[in-house]
Amino acid sequence: THFNQDNNMAHKTQQDIFEHNRLWAEQKLQADPHFFDTLSAAQTPDYLYIGCADSRVSAEEMMGMAPGEVFVHRNIANMVNALDINAASVVRYAVEHLKVKHIVVCGHYQCGGILAAMQPRVHHAEQALGLVGEPLLRPFVLVVLSAPA
C-alpha cells in the first residue's frame, strides 16, 4: 500500500489487490464451501442496474444485494443511448436471456460525466458522431422500469 500525501489516501498496489482477492476467496470458501460452485451454476437476477462508473460505491453494496442478485452495467454518467451497442447488448441480454423484471438507472449528485455531457462543447468523438454543440443527455437520479405482471 502506498500513501499519497496530496490527498491523504492510501493507494493499493497490484500486489495488495491480488492478496485481497485471495483472502476474499478464502473467506467465501470458509463460510460456504460451495460458494463458487453455486455462483457459477446460473444467475437469475430480478434487477438490471445501469449506473455510473464512479468508483466510490458499488451497485451491489448500495442495493444490499449479494453476488448473482443484480446484473450490473456501469459507464460514464450511466448513459443509455441508441448509439451505444454495448449498453444495448446488456439491456437485451438482461431482458431476453436473464428475464430481469426491473431495470434501475441510477445516477448520483455531482456526477462529472453528467456535468461534462451537459456542456455544449466540440469533442472529436462527438464531432465524428454528428453530436457537436448539443448536450448529450439530461440529468436524472433514479428511474426504475418494471416488467408488467
PDB file of C-alpha atoms in Angstrom:
ATOM      1  CA  THR A   1       0.000   0.000   0.000  1.00  0.00           C
ATOM      2  CA  HIS A   2       1.278   3.448  -0.921  1.00  0.00           C
ATOM      3  CA  PHE A   3       0.256   6.627   0.875  1.00  0.00           C
ATOM      4  CA  ASN A   4      -0.496   9.705  -1.244  1.00  0.00           C
ATOM      5  CA  GLN A   5       0.453  12.842   0.687  1.00  0.00           C
ATOM      6  CA  ASP A   6      -1.565  15.133  -1.610  1.00  0.00           C
ATOM      7  CA  ASN A   7      -4.965  13.783  -0.610  1.00  0.00           C
ATOM      8  CA  ASN A   8      -4.114  11.664   2.451  1.00  0.00           C
ATOM      9  CA  MET A   9      -5.443   8.486   0.846  1.00  0.00           C
ATOM     10  CA  ALA A  10      -3.812   5.091   0.774  1.00  0.00           C
ATOM     11  CA  HIS A  11      -3.496   3.592  -2.701  1.00  0.00           C
ATOM     12  CA  LYS A  12      -3.470  -0.155  -3.153  1.00  0.00           C
ATOM     13  CA  THR A  13      -0.741  -1.766  -5.218  1.00  0.00           C
ATOM     14  CA  GLN A  14      -1.445  -4.590  -7.648  1.00  0.00           C
ATOM     15  CA  GLN A  15       0.043  -6.969  -5.090  1.00  0.00           C
ATOM     16  CA  ASP A  16      -2.395  -5.641  -2.450  1.00  0.00           C
ATOM     17  CA  ILE A  17      -5.314  -6.227  -4.801  1.00  0.00           C
ATOM     18  CA  PHE A  18      -4.273  -9.788  -5.648  1.00  0.00           C
ATOM     19  CA  GLU A  19      -3.727 -10.566  -1.964  1.00  0.00           C
ATOM     20  CA  HIS A  20      -7.128  -9.150  -1.053  1.00  0.00           C
ATOM     21  CA  ASN A  21      -8.729 -11.270  -3.780  1.00  0.00           C
ATOM     22  CA  ARG A  22      -7.006 -14.385  -2.464  1.00  0.00           C
ATOM     23  CA  LEU A  23      -8.170 -13.657   1.096  1.00  0.00           C
ATOM     24  CA  TRP A  24     -11.702 -12.835  -0.083  1.00  0.00           C
ATOM     25  CA  ALA A  25     -11.964 -16.150  -1.968  1.00  0.00           C
ATOM     26  CA  GLU A  26     -10.590 -17.994   1.061  1.00  0.00           C
ATOM     27  CA  GLN A  27     -13.147 -16.329   3.372  1.00  0.00           C
ATOM     28  CA  LYS A  28     -16.013 -17.128   0.992  1.00  0.00           C
ATOM     29  CA  LEU A  29     -14.998 -20.799   0.876  1.00  0.00           C
ATOM     30  CA  GLN A  30     -14.645 -20.984   4.660  1.00  0.00           C
ATOM     31  CA  ALA A  31     -18.151 -19.592   5.090  1.00  0.00           C
ATOM     32  CA  ASP A  32     -19.628 -21.764   2.312  1.00  0.00           C
ATOM     33  CA  PRO A  33     -17.514 -24.496   0.670  1.00  0.00           C
ATOM     34  CA  HIS A  34     -19.909 -24.475  -2.331  1.00  0.00           C
ATOM     35  CA  PHE A  35     -19.998 -20.670  -2.784  1.00  0.00           C
ATOM     36  CA  PHE A  36     -18.255 -20.561  -6.170  1.00  0.00           C
ATOM     37  CA  ASP A  37     -19.956 -23.708  -7.481  1.00  0.00           C
ATOM     38  CA  THR A  38     -23.364 -22.247  -6.638  1.00  0.00           C
ATOM     39  CA  LEU A  39     -22.475 -18.851  -8.077  1.00  0.00           C
ATOM     40  CA  SER A  40     -21.165 -20.309 -11.339  1.00  0.00           C
ATOM     41  CA  ALA A  41     -24.200 -22.576 -11.891  1.00  0.00           C
ATOM     42  CA  ALA A  42     -26.541 -19.800 -13.058  1.00  0.00           C
ATOM     43  CA  GLN A  43     -27.618 -16.256 -12.456  1.00  0.00           C
ATOM     44  CA  THR A  44     -31.256 -15.292 -12.154  1.00  0.00           C
ATOM     45  CA  PRO A  45     -31.292 -11.653 -11.079  1.00  0.00           C
ATOM     46  CA  ASP A  46     -34.547  -9.719 -10.888  1.00  0.00           C
ATOM     47  CA  TYR A  47     -32.728  -6.440 -11.484  1.00  0.00           C
ATOM     48  CA  LEU A  48     -30.559  -4.866 -14.173  1.00  0.00           C
ATOM     49  CA  TYR A  49     -28.699  -1.925 -12.649  1.00  0.00           C
ATOM     50  CA  ILE A  50     -27.347   0.725 -15.022  1.00  0.00           C
ATOM     51  CA  GLY A  51     -25.191   3.173 -13.139  1.00  0.00           C
ATOM     52  CA  CYS A  52     -22.244   5.486 -13.305  1.00  0.00           C
ATOM     53  CA  ALA A  53     -18.753   4.015 -13.393  1.00  0.00           C
ATOM     54  CA  ASP A  54     -17.916   6.232 -10.400  1.00  0.00           C
ATOM     55  CA  SER A  55     -15.551   4.289  -8.169  1.00  0.00           C
ATOM     56  CA  ARG A  56     -16.904   5.340  -4.779  1.00  0.00           C
ATOM     57  CA  VAL A  57     -19.852   2.948  -4.345  1.00  0.00           C
ATOM     58  CA  SER A  58     -20.602  -0.498  -5.755  1.00  0.00           C
ATOM     59  CA  ALA A  59     -24.117  -1.241  -7.023  1.00  0.00           C
ATOM     60  CA  GLU A  60     -24.477  -4.438  -5.019  1.00  0.00           C
ATOM     61  CA  GLU A  61     -23.412  -2.794  -1.779  1.00  0.00           C
ATOM     62  CA  MET A  62     -25.682   0.217  -2.298  1.00  0.00           C
ATOM     63  CA  MET A  63     -28.684  -2.000  -3.092  1.00  0.00           C
ATOM     64  CA  GLY A  64     -27.999  -4.548  -0.350  1.00  0.00           C
ATOM     65  CA  MET A  65     -27.690  -7.333  -2.913  1.00  0.00           C
ATOM     66  CA  ALA A  66     -25.463 -10.402  -2.939  1.00  0.00           C
ATOM     67  CA  PRO A  67     -23.470 -11.669  -5.932  1.00  0.00           C
ATOM     68  CA  GLY A  68     -25.871 -13.004  -8.563  1.00  0.00           C
ATOM     69  CA  GLU A  69     -28.856 -10.928  -7.401  1.00  0.00           C
ATOM     70  CA  VAL A  70     -28.310  -7.927  -9.682  1.00  0.00           C
ATOM     71  CA  PHE A  71     -26.908  -7.738 -13.220  1.00  0.00           C
ATOM     72  CA  VAL A  72     -24.742  -4.615 -13.414  1.00  0.00           C
ATOM     73  CA  HIS A  73     -23.756  -2.318 -16.274  1.00  0.00           C
ATOM     74  CA  ARG A  74     -21.695   0.758 -15.477  1.00  0.00           C
ATOM     75  CA  ASN A  75     -20.430   3.515 -17.706  1.00  0.00           C
ATOM     76  CA  ILE A  76     -19.680   7.220 -17.606  1.00  0.00           C
ATOM     77  CA  ALA A  77     -22.769   9.094 -16.389  1.00  0.00           C
ATOM     78  CA  ASN A  78     -24.997   5.980 -16.578  1.00  0.00           C
ATOM     79  CA  MET A  79     -25.788   6.762 -20.200  1.00  0.00           C
ATOM     80  CA  VAL A  80     -28.057   4.629 -22.347  1.00  0.00           C
ATOM     81  CA  ASN A  81     -28.460   5.809 -25.904  1.00  0.00           C
ATOM     82  CA  ALA A  82     -29.254   4.258 -29.267  1.00  0.00           C
ATOM     83  CA  LEU A  83     -25.658   4.630 -30.475  1.00  0.00           C
ATOM     84  CA  ASP A  84     -24.155   2.554 -27.649  1.00  0.00           C
ATOM     85  CA  ILE A  85     -24.108  -1.066 -28.797  1.00  0.00           C
ATOM     86  CA  ASN A  86     -22.563  -2.159 -25.506  1.00  0.00           C
ATOM     87  CA  ALA A  87     -25.402  -0.767 -23.382  1.00  0.00           C
ATOM     88  CA  ALA A  88     -27.974  -2.069 -25.881  1.00  0.00           C
ATOM     89  CA  SER A  89     -26.409  -5.544 -25.706  1.00  0.00           C
ATOM     90  CA  VAL A  90     -26.519  -5.508 -21.904  1.00  0.00           C
ATOM     91  CA  VAL A  91     -30.192  -4.495 -21.848  1.00  0.00           C
ATOM     92  CA  ARG A  92     -31.127  -7.078 -24.464  1.00  0.00           C
ATOM     93  CA  TYR A  93     -29.248  -9.880 -22.698  1.00  0.00           C
ATOM     94  CA  ALA A  94     -30.734  -8.935 -19.336  1.00  0.00           C
ATOM     95  CA  VAL A  95     -34.299  -8.789 -20.641  1.00  0.00           C
ATOM     96  CA  GLU A  96     -34.290 -11.662 -23.143  1.00  0.00           C
ATOM     97  CA  HIS A  97     -31.955 -14.169 -21.505  1.00  0.00           C
ATOM     98  CA  LEU A  98     -31.834 -13.373 -17.802  1.00  0.00           C
ATOM     99  CA  LYS A  99     -35.509 -12.342 -17.749  1.00  0.00           C
ATOM    100  CA  VAL A 100     -34.921  -9.434 -15.355  1.00  0.00           C
ATOM    101  CA  LYS A 101     -38.115  -7.900 -14.027  1.00  0.00           C
ATOM    102  CA  HIS A 102     -36.791  -4.418 -13.271  1.00  0.00           C
ATOM    103  CA  ILE A 103     -34.269  -2.042 -14.825  1.00  0.00           C
ATOM    104  CA  VAL A 104     -32.754   0.501 -12.446  1.00  0.00           C
ATOM    105  CA  VAL A 105     -30.991   3.514 -13.953  1.00  0.00           C
ATOM    106  CA  CYS A 106     -29.203   5.229 -11.101  1.00  0.00           C
ATOM    107  CA  GLY A 107     -27.177   8.413 -11.088  1.00  0.00           C
ATOM    108  CA  HIS A 108     -25.592  10.422  -8.323  1.00  0.00           C
ATOM    109  CA  TYR A 109     -25.152  14.033  -7.323  1.00  0.00           C
ATOM    110  CA  GLN A 110     -22.210  15.997  -8.695  1.00  0.00           C
ATOM    111  CA  CYS A 111     -21.578  13.429 -11.439  1.00  0.00           C
ATOM    112  CA  GLY A 112     -18.650  14.629 -13.523  1.00  0.00           C
ATOM    113  CA  GLY A 113     -19.932  12.682 -16.529  1.00  0.00           C
ATOM    114  CA  ILE A 114     -23.340  14.381 -16.374  1.00  0.00           C
ATOM    115  CA  LEU A 115     -21.736  17.800 -15.945  1.00  0.00           C
ATOM    116  CA  ALA A 116     -19.449  17.185 -18.944  1.00  0.00           C
ATOM    117  CA  ALA A 117     -22.292  15.835 -21.092  1.00  0.00           C
ATOM    118  CA  MET A 118     -24.453  18.886 -20.369  1.00  0.00           C
ATOM    119  CA  GLN A 119     -21.803  21.252 -21.740  1.00  0.00           C
ATOM    120  CA  PRO A 120     -22.259  22.198 -25.413  1.00  0.00           C
ATOM    121  CA  ARG A 121     -18.629  21.633 -26.423  1.00  0.00           C
ATOM    122  CA  VAL A 122     -16.963  20.276 -29.519  1.00  0.00           C
ATOM    123  CA  HIS A 123     -15.215  16.968 -28.862  1.00  0.00           C
ATOM    124  CA  HIS A 124     -13.640  14.865 -31.589  1.00  0.00           C
ATOM    125  CA  ALA A 125     -15.717  11.770 -30.756  1.00  0.00           C
ATOM    126  CA  GLU A 126     -18.935  13.803 -30.721  1.00  0.00           C
ATOM    127  CA  GLN A 127     -17.955  15.504 -33.969  1.00  0.00           C
ATOM    128  CA  ALA A 128     -17.462  12.109 -35.617  1.00  0.00           C
ATOM    129  CA  LEU A 129     -20.968  11.099 -34.489  1.00  0.00           C
ATOM    130  CA  GLY A 130     -22.549  14.387 -35.555  1.00  0.00           C
ATOM    131  CA  LEU A 131     -23.375  15.446 -31.986  1.00  0.00           C
ATOM    132  CA  VAL A 132     -21.485  18.731 -31.921  1.00  0.00           C
ATOM    133  CA  GLY A 133     -22.931  21.627 -29.970  1.00  0.00           C
ATOM    134  CA  GLU A 134     -25.751  19.803 -28.171  1.00  0.00           C
ATOM    135  CA  PRO A 135     -25.732  18.323 -24.685  1.00  0.00           C
ATOM    136  CA  LEU A 136     -25.662  14.527 -24.906  1.00  0.00           C
ATOM    137  CA  LEU A 137     -28.158  13.816 -22.138  1.00  0.00           C
ATOM    138  CA  ARG A 138     -30.261  15.302 -19.409  1.00  0.00           C
ATOM    139  CA  PRO A 139     -29.604  14.599 -15.724  1.00  0.00           C
ATOM    140  CA  PHE A 140     -31.678  12.181 -13.716  1.00  0.00           C
ATOM    141  CA  VAL A 141     -31.253  10.480 -10.382  1.00  0.00           C
ATOM    142  CA  LEU A 142     -33.201   7.220 -10.411  1.00  0.00           C
ATOM    143  CA  VAL A 143     -35.558   5.533 -12.828  1.00  0.00           C
ATOM    144  CA  VAL A 144     -36.981   2.069 -12.222  1.00  0.00           C
ATOM    145  CA  LEU A 145     -38.663   0.298 -15.123  1.00  0.00           C
ATOM    146  CA  SER A 146     -40.658  -2.815 -14.249  1.00  0.00           C
ATOM    147  CA  ALA A 147     -41.982  -5.573 -16.450  1.00  0.00           C
ATOM    148  CA  PRO A 148     -45.755  -5.916 -16.472  1.00  0.00           C
ATOM    149  CA  ALA A 149     -47.044  -8.572 -14.073  1.00  0.00           C
TER     150      ALA A 149
END
